[in-house]
Amino acid sequence: MQRITILGATGSIGVSTLDVLARHPERYSVYALSAHSRVEELAAQCVQFRPARAVVGSAAAADRLGALLRAAGVATQIEFGEAALCAIASAPEVDSVMAAIVGAAGLAPTLAAARAGKKVLLANKEALVMSGQLFIDAAADAGAVLLPIDSEHNAVFQCLPSSYGRQPGASGVAKILLTASGGPFLTRAVDTLDAVTPEQACKHPNWSMGRKISVDSATMMNKGLEVIEAHWLFGAPADQIDVVIHPQSVIHSMVSYVDGSVLAQLGNPDMRTPIAHALAYPERIDSGVAQLDLTQIATLQFERPDFARFPCLALAFDALRAGGTAPALLNAANEVAVQAFLDLKIGFRQIDRVIARVMEALPHGAADSIEAVMSQDALARGAAENFIAGLAK
Ligand code: NAD
Ligand code: MG
């Protein structure tokens, strides 16, 4: 029996993870669940899965959850705050941790899971983008197993040899080809992009996801963050990672080898496939996802990304090449800009301008400690907020 903690249980990935776990009660039990503010949803999950512990974002949320669980007769222990998130990620009772909190808020608990040598199922790409080598080293030092949940990285992982040691050359890997749907604005006239609403930006053609990653998909910053994520997971330099637009989201990514072979992983676009793959790895279990029928899809298309349409993708490649804390600055500026867009404070095309301004204004430094990364994250958030306040005047 594998015991699982889900960080971010009420989110899109968290709910899909619980859906897979519920199909295999003989293999998995839920040790702990976390949510930030959606207390009612978390309470319903606790009633169904009976975790030993549950963590929320505030004392008030903990009180509300306590009242709901007492009324339901559920004896889950309730805690709140970041230290409690780190505790449920690193507790000795836990085998695997699904890291599915969105954004920088997930860094500390995801790192705690890695430092405790857990099997870390990594959905929270922002944590790895920010901390890079520090995260990879922490996982290696503690013997943690890092399994990618992001569909592209899970696909790449499946297309690499099982002996792969983060050295593309040693395995004959020529390129990692990350596919990208291009999001909802792939063909929309560029000069109309400033007028798009958060609802339009969050309406992804193929995937149903949380609002932050949906906006990231519309700007293609999501793919930019994934390029940086691929760099750290697979040890590939920026020049060995290509982005290929593939609007159908059927090929989830590919690896091309020096002998001319290209291996791809295909499937219906449903995150339960990579979640089930990582949960059961190296075995395979039913995920609830329908089998892919290629004759129904009939056509698969591919094109190069247009960096002028998607400046965020270029900014992310720049940050990866700059190294150090540049990806952490990029990530923090993006989180602030996306939230401002969702709050109707800035237009869609101002997201990339805010990020570019922050990257120009702040020199990046060495990413030699988590404290250095977090202080650059805070500086970038402040700079982005100032710039946004200036725009609003
Ligand atoms: P979501 O917004 O649906 O859910 C986010 C979860 O994080 C919720 O449970 C929420 O309670 C929790 N959370 C939010 N803010 C928090 C905070 N400050 N402190 C603690 N917890 C907090 O997001 P999602 O779409 O499930 O994405 C989660 C992560 O997985 C993101 O990093 C995203 O990039 C990654 N991811 C998601 C998908 C997808 O299909 N949704 C695919 C690939 C990668
Ligand atoms: Mg992805």
PDB file of C-alpha atoms and ligand atoms in Angstrom, residues 125 150-152 222-223 226, ligand 2:
ATOM      1  CA  LYS A 125       6.695  23.473 -12.406  1.00  0.00           C
ATOM      2  CA  ASP A 150       3.496  17.876 -16.642  1.00  0.00           C
ATOM      3  CA  SER A 151       2.206  16.000 -19.698  1.00  0.00           C
ATOM      4  CA  GLU A 152       5.128  17.078 -21.907  1.00  0.00           C
ATOM      5  CA  ASN A 222       3.572  27.940 -19.798  1.00  0.00           C
ATOM      6  CA  LYS A 223       5.736  26.490 -22.585  1.00  0.00           C
ATOM      7  CA  GLU A 226       8.301  24.036 -19.390  1.00  0.00           C
TER       8      GLU A 226
HETATM    9 MG    MG B   2       2.348  20.968 -19.702  1.00  0.00          MG
END
